[in-house]
Coordinates of C-alpha atoms in Angstrom, one line a residue:
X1 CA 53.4 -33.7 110.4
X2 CA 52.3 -30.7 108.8
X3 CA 49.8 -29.9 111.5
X4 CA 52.6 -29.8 113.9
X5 CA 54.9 -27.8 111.9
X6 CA 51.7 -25.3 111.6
X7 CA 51.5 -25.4 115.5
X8 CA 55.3 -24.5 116.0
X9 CA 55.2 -21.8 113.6
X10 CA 52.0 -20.1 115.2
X11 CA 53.9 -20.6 118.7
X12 CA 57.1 -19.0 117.4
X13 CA 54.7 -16.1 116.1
X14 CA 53.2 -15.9 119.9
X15 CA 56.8 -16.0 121.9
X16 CA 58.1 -13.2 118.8
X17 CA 54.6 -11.2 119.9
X18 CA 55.2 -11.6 123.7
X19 CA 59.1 -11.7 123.6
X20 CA 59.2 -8.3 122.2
X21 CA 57.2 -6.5 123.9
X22 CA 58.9 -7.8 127.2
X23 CA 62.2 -6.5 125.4
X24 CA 60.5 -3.4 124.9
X25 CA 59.2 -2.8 128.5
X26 CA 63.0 -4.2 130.1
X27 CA 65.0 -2.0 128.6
X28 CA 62.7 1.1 128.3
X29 CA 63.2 0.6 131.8
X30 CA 67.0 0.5 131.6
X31 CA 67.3 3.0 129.6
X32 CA 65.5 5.4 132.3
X33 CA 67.4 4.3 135.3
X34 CA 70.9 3.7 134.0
X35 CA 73.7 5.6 135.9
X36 CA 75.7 5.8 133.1
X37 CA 74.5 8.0 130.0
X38 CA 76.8 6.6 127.7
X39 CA 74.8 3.4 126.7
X40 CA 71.3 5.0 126.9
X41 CA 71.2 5.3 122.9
X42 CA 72.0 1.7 122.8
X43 CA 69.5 0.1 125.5
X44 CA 66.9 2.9 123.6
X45 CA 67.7 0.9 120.2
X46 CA 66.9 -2.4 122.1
X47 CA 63.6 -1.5 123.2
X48 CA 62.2 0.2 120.0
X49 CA 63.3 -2.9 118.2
X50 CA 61.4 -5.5 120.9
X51 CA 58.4 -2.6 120.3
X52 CA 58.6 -2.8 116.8
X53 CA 59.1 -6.6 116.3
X54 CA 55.9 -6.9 119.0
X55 CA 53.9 -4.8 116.6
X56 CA 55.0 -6.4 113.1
X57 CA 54.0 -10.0 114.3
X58 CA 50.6 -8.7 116.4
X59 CA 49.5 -6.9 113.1
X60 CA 50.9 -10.0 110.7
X61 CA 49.1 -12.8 112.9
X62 CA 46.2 -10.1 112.6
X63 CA 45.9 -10.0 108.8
X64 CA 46.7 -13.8 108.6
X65 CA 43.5 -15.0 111.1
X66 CA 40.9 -12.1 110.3
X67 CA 41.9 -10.2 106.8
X68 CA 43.5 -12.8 104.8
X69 CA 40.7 -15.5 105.7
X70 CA 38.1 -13.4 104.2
X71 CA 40.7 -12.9 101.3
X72 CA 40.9 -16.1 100.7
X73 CA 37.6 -16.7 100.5
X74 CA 36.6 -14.4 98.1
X75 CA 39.8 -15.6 95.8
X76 CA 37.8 -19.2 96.5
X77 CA 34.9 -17.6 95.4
X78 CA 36.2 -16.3 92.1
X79 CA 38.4 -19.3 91.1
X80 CA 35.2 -21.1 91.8
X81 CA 32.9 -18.9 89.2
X82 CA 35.8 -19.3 87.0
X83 CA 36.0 -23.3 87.5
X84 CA 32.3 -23.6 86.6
X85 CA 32.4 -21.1 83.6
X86 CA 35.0 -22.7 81.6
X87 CA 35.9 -25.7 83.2
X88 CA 32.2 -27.5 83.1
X89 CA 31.0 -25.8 80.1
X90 CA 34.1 -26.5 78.0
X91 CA 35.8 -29.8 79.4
X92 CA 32.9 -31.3 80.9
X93 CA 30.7 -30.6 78.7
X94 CA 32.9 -32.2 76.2
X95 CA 33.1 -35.6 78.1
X96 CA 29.8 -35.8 78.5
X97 CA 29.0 -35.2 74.3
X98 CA 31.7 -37.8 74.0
X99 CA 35.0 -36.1 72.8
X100 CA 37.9 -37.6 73.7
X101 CA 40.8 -35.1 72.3
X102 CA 42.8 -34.9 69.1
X103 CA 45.2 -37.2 66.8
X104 CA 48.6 -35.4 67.0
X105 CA 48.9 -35.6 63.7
X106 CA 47.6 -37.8 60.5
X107 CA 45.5 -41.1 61.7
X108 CA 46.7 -44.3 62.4
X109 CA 44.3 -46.4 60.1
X110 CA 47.0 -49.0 61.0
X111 CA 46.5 -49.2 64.5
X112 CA 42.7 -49.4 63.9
X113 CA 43.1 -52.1 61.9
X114 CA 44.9 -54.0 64.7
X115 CA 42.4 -53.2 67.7
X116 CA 39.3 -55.3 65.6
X117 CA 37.5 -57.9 66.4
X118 CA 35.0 -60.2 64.6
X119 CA 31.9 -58.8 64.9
X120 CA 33.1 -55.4 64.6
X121 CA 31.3 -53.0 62.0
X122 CA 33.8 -50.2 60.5
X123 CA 31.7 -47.1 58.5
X124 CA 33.8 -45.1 56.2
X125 CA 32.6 -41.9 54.8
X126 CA 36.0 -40.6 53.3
X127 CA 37.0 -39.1 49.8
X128 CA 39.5 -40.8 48.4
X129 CA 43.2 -40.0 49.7
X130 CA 46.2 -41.4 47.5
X131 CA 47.3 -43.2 50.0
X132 CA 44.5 -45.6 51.1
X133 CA 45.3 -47.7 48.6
X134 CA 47.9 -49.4 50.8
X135 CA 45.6 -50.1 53.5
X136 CA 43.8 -52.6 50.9
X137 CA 45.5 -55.2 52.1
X138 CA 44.7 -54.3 55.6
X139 CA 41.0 -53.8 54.7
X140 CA 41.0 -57.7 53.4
X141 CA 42.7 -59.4 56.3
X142 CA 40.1 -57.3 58.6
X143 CA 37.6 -59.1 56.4
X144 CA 38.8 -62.3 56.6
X145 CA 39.0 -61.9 60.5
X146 CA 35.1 -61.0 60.6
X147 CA 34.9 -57.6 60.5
X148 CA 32.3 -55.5 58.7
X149 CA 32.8 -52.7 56.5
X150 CA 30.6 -50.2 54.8
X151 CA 31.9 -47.7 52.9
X152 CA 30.4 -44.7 51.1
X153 CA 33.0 -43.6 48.1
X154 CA 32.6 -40.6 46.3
X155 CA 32.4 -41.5 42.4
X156 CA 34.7 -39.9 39.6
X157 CA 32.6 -37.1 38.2
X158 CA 32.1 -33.3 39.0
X159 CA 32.2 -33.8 42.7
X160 CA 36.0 -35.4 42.9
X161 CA 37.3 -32.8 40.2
X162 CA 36.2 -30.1 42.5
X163 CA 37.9 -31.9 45.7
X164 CA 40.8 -32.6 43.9
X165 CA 41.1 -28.4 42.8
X166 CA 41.2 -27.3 46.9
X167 CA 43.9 -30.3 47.6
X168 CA 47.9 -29.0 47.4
X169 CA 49.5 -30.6 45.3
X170 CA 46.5 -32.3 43.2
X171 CA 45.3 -32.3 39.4
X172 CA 41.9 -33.1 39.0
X173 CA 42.8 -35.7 36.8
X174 CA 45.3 -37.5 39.1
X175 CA 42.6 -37.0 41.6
X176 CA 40.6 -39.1 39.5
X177 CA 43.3 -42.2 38.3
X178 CA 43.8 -42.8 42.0
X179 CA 40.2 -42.4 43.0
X180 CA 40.0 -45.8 40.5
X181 CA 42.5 -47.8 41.3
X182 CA 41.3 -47.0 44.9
X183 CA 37.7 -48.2 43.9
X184 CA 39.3 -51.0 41.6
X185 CA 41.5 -52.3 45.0
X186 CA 38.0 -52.7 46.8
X187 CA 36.6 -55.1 44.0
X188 CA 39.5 -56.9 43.8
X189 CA 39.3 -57.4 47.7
X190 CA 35.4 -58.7 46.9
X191 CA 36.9 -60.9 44.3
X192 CA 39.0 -63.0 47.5
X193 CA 35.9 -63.1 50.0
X194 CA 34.0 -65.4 50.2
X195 CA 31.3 -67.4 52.3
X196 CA 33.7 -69.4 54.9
X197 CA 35.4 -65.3 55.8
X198 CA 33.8 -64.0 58.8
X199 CA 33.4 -60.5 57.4
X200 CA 31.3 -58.5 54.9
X201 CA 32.5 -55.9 52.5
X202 CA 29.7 -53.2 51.7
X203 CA 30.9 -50.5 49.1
X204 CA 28.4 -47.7 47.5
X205 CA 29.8 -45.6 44.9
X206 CA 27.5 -42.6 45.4
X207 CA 27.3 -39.6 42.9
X208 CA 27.1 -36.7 44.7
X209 CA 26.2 -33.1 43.7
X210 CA 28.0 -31.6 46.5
X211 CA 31.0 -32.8 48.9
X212 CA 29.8 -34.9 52.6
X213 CA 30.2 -32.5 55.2
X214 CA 32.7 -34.1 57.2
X215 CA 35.0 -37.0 56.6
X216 CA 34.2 -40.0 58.7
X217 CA 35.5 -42.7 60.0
X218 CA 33.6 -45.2 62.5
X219 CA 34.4 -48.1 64.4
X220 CA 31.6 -50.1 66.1
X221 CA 33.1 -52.2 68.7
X222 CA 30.6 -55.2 69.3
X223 CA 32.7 -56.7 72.3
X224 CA 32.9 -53.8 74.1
X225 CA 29.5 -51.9 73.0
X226 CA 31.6 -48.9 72.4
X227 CA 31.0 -46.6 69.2
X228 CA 34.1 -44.5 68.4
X229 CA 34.4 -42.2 65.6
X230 CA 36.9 -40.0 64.1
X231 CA 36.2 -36.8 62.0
X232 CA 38.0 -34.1 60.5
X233 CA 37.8 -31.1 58.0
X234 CA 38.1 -30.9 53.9
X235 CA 41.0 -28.2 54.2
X236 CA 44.1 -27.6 51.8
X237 CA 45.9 -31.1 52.7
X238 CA 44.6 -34.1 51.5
X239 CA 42.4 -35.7 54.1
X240 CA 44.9 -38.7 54.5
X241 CA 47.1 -36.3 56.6
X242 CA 44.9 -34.3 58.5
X243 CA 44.5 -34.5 62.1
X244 CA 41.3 -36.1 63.1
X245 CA 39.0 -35.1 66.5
X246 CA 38.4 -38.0 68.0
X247 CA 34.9 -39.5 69.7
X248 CA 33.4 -41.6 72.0
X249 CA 30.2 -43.3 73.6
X250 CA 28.1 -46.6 74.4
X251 CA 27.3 -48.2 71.5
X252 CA 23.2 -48.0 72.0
X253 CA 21.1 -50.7 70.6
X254 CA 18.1 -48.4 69.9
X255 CA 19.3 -45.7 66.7
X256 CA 16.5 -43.7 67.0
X257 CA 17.6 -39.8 66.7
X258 CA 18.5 -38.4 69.9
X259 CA 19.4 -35.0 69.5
X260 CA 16.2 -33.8 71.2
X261 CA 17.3 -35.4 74.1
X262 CA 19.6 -34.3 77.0
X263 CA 21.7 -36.8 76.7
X264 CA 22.8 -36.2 72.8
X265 CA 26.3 -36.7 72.0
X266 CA 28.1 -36.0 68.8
X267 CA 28.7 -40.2 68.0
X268 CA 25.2 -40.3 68.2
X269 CA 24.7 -37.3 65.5
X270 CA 27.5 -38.8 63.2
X271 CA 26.2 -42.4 63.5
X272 CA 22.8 -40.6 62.5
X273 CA 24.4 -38.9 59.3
X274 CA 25.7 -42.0 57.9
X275 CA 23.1 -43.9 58.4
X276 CA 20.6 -41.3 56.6
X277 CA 23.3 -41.2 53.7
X278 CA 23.7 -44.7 53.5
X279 CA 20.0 -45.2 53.3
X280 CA 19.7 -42.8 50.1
X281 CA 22.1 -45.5 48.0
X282 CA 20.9 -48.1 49.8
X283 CA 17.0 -46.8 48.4
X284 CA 18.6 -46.6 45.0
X285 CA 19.7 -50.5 44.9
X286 CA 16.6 -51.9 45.9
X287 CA 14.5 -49.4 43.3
X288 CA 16.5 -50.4 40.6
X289 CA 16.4 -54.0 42.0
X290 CA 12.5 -53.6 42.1
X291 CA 13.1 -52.8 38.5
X292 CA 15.1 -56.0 37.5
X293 CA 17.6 -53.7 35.9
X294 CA 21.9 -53.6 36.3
X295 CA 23.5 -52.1 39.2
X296 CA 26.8 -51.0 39.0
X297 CA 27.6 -48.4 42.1
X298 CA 27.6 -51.0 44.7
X299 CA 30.6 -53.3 45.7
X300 CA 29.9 -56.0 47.8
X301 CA 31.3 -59.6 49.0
X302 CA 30.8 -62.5 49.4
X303 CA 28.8 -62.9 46.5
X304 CA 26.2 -65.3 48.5
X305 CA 25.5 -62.3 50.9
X306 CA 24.5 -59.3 49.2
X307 CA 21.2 -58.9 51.6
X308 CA 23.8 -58.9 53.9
X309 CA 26.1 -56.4 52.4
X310 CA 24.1 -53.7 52.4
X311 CA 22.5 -54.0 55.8
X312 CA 24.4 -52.0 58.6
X313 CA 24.7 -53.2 62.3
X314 CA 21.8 -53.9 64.2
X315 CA 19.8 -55.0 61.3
X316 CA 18.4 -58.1 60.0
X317 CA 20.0 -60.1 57.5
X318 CA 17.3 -60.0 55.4
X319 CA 16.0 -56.9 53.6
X320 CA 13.0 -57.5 53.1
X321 CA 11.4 -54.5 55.3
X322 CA 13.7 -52.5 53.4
X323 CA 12.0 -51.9 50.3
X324 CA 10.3 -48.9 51.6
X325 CA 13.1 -47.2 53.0

């Protein structure tokens, strides 16, 4: 359809080209043989106009086949550079290191909670937000379902009173009651598992000298081999209502670090960090286990499966090759 109205409009271009420059000729013509000298200004009129609508069209069909091609081309050209400038190195070049886009607001922890399945391994590297402690609940019918969960939480101590200082609306000290009941939620949780749940609950209360880096939150999709990963920022708002960038990528069955490779992506560099921080408590537990002596920093359930409990996905059951971590 279009191709025909594209032929029509080039032939009406022709017949205007043609047409008045015939106009032009006939009544030039006319105007130099007419008897009577009254309409000689008039036939005159006629002819210029066929002449001039003649040349309009000739030098508009012109610029359209010869100037404005090459016009076009070089617009092509630049839009092209452009493309390739921002385009690949910006969105591209996103997708391919996995990010996906942005939360419009706070994260749905809710909705997260919903989309598990048993067999699923959740990593939380998150200081404490007032309001997690309603998402206990959540965290123990996830359990129960048989998903994992291993979660670094900061300890009271010099570290928390410093976080709780930058947050709005925070004394250090309030910072610090909610920080326990938080942690005090989790071991009740770990009081309720038990062997016949499908899950694992893995907590470490680390003490550390300085804040983590980023605030993380991992999901390890077993069905689906899919590692997704959200992280934001430790501004002025509590973390709880932060918007979080969120990440994407196979889940890969060998963790070796990749970042030396072309294909690095940023799940793969977060999955990396936690693991290196979780093995730094997890070295802790077992030297103090070497030692025969209390241990009072990690949270874990069921009871029967504390080899388990510390071991992240991927791994054996059994800790034994873990004592020289």
């Amino acid at each position: 359809m279009s191709s025909n109205l594209n032929i029509l409009k080039w032939l009406f271009a022709l017949v205007l080209i043609f047409g008045g420059f015939t106009v032009y000729k006939i009544f030039g013509v006319l105007a130099a043989d007419v008897g009577n000298k009254e309409y000689v200004w008039l036939l005159k009129i006629i002819s210029e106009f066929g002449l001039f609508t003649s040349v309009v069209i000739s030098v508009g069909f012109f610029h359209h086949w010869i100037i404005a091609t090459e016009e076009r081309k070089e617009t092509e050209k630049i839009f092209q550079n452009v493309l390739t400038k921002y385009i690949d190195k910006t969105v591209i070049n996103a997708k391919k290191r996995g990010f996906l886009g942005i939360t419009e607001k706070e994260l749905d922890f809710s909705e997260i909670m919903h989309s598990l399945y048993p067999g699923d391994y959740v990593y939380w590297l998150i200081t404490f937000d007032p309001r997690y402690r309603h998402y206990c609940r959540e965290f123990e019918l996830a359990i129960k379902k048989g998903v994992h969960f291993r979660m670094l939480v900061l300890k009271d101590g010099p570290a928390s009173e410093l976080h709780a200082k930058e947050i709005i609306g925070f004394g250090a000290e309030e910072f610090r009651q909610y920080n326990r009941l938080f942690l005090s939620s989790l071991e009740d949780i770990a009081g309720r598992i038990n062997e016949k749940d499908g899950g694992t609950l893995g907590v470490f209360v680390y003490d550390y000298d300085n804040l983590p880096s980023t605030p993380l939150f991992m999901v390890l999709r077993k069905k689906t081999k899919v590692l997704e990963i959200f992280n934001s920022f430790y501004l002025s708002e509590p973390i709880g209502r932060m918007p979080y960038l969120h990440w994407q990528s196979e889940l890969k069955s060998d963790s070796s670090y990749l970042f030396e490779s072309e294909q690095w992506s940023m799940p793969d560099l977060f999955l990396d960090y936690f693991h290196r921080r979780w093995m730094v408590e997890r070295h802790k537990l077992t030297t103090v286990d070497n030692e025969k002596c209390p241990y009072n920093d990690f949270i874990y359930a069921p009871a029967t499966a504390r080899k388990k409990c510390f071991s992240l996905n991927g791994e054996s059951d059994t800790a034994s090759n873990l004592e020289g971590v």
